[in-house]
Coordinates of C-alpha atoms in Angstrom, one line a residue:
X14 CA 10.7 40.1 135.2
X15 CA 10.7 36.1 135.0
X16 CA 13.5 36.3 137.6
X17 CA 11.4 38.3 139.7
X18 CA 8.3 35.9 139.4
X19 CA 9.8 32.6 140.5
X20 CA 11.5 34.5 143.4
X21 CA 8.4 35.6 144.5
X22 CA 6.8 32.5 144.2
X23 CA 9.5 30.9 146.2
X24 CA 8.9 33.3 149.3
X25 CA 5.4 32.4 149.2
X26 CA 6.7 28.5 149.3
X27 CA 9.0 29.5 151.8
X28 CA 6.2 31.2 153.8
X29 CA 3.7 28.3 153.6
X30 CA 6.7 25.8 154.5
X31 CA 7.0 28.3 157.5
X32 CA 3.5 27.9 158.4
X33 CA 3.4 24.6 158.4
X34 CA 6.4 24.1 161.1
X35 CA 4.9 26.9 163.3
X36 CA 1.3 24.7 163.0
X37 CA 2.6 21.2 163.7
X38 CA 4.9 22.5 166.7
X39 CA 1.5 24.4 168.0
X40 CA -0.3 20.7 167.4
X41 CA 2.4 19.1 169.3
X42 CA 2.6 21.4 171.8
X43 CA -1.3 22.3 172.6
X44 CA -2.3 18.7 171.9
X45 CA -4.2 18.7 175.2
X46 CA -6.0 21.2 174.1
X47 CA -7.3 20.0 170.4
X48 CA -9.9 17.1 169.7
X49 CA -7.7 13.8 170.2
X50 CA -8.0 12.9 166.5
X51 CA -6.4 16.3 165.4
X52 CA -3.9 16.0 168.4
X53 CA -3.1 12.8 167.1
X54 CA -3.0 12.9 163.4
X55 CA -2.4 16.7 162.7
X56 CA 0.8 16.6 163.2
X57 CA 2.2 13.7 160.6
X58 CA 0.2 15.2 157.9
X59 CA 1.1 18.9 158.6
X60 CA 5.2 17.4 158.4
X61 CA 4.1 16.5 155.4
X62 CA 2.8 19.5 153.8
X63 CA 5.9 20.8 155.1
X64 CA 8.2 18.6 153.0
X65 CA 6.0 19.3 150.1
X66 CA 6.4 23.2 150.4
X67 CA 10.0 23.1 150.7
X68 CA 10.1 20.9 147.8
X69 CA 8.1 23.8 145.7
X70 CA 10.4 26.2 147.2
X71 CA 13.8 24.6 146.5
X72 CA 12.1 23.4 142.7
X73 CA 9.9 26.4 141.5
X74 CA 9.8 25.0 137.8
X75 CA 8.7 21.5 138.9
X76 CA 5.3 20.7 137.6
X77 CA 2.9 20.3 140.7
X78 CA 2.0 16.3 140.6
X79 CA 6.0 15.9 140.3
X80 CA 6.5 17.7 143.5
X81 CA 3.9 15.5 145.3
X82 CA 5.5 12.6 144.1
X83 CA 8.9 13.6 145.1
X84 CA 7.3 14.9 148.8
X85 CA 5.8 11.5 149.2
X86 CA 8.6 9.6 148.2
X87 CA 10.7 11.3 150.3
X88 CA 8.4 10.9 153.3
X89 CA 8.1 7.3 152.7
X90 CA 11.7 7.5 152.9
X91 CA 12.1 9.2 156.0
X92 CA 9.4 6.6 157.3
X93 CA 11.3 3.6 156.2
X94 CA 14.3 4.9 157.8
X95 CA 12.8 4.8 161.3
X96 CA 13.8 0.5 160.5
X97 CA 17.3 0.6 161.0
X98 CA 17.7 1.3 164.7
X99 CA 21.8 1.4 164.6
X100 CA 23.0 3.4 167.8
X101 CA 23.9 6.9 166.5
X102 CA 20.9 7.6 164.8
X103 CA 19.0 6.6 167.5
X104 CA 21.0 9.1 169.5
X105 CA 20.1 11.4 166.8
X106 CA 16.5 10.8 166.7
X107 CA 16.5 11.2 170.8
X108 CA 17.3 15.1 170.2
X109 CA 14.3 17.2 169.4
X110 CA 15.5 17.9 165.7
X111 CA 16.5 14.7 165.3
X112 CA 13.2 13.5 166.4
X113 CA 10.7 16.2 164.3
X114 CA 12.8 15.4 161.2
X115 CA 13.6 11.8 161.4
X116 CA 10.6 10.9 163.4
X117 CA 11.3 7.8 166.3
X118 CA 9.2 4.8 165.3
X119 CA 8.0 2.8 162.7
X120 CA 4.2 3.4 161.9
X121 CA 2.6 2.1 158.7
X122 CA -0.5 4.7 159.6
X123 CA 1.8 7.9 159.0
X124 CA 2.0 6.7 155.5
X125 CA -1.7 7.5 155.3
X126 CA -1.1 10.4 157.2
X127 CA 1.6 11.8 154.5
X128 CA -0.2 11.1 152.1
X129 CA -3.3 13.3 153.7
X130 CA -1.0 16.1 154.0
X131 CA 1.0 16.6 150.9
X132 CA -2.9 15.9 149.0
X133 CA -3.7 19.3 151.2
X134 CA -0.5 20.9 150.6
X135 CA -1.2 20.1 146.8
X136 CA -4.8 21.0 146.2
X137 CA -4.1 24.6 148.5
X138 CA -1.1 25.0 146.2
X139 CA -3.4 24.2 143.0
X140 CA -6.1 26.6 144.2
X141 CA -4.6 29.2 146.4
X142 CA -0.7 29.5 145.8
X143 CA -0.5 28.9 142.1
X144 CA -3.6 31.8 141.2
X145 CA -2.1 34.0 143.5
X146 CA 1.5 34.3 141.7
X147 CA -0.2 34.4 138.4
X148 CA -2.5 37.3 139.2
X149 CA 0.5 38.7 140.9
X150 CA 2.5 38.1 137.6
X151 CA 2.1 41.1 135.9
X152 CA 4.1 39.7 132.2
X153 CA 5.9 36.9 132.0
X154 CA 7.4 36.4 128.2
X155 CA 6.3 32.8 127.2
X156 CA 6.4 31.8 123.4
X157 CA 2.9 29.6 124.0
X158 CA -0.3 30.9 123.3
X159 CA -2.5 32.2 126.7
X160 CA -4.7 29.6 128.3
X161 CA -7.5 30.0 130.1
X162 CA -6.9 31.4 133.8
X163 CA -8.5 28.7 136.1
X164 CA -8.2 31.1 138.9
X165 CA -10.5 33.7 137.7
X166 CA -14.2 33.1 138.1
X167 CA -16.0 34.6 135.5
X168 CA -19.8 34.3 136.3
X169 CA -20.7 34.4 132.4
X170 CA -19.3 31.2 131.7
X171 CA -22.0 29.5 134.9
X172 CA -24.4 30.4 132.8
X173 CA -22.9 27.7 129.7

């Protein structure tokens, strides 16, 4: 059954790393059709949410904060990368994958923007994602006690 539980968890990973490429394409593609500030700054962040999703997805049994971490470390990577301007991977980065995945420029703002995005990606995981696959989890064997379900509201406990 455990099996089962991080698999499942990993398609809906998979899923929301999905839905993020599908989202910043669309915000690339129909910028001139959003608010300039989302056409502008969507995409960056929503890359970012991307990286962090995968992350989840390739680690399931990383603890949350560690994946953030790990997302914007690896985004600050992929940022600082953009410095070395040798010929092939600028022939790389002039492809369209090369250019969604390595990005073309320099630009100490999409830090801010990364940072934006995986705190999104992190907070939906927190309150979406992660209560999702535990009210979908129907017994998972553990040799801890049972804490407190932050996902279920319980309106008696308003009232304390």
């Amino acid at each position: 059954m455990r099996l089962f539980f991080y698999s499942g968890r990993r398609v809906l990973y998979l899923a929301a790393a999905s839905a993020s490429i599908v989202s910043g394409l669309a915000s690339r593609y129909f910028s001139a059709f959003l608010p300039k500030f989302i056409a502008v700054y969507a995409g960056d962040a929503i890359w970012a949410s991307m990286i962090y999703f995968g992350f989840r997805a390739i680690s399931i049994r990383t603890p949350l904060h560690t994946a953030a971490l790990a997302s914007f470390l690896f985004s600050v990577m992929i940022e600082f990368s953009q410095l070395y301007q040798a010929g092939w991977i600028n022939e790389l980065r002039a492809t369209l994958l090369g250019a969604l995945v390595l990005g073309k420029g320099f630009v100490t703002q999409d830090l801010a923007r990364y940072s934006f995005g995986i705190a999104a990606a992190y907070l939906l995981d927190v309150f979406l994602l992660s209560c999702y696959s535990k009210r979908n989890a129907t017994s998972i064997p553990s040799g801890r006690q049972a804490t407190p379900d932050p996902c279920r509201h319980d309106p008696a406990s308003m009232n304390k």
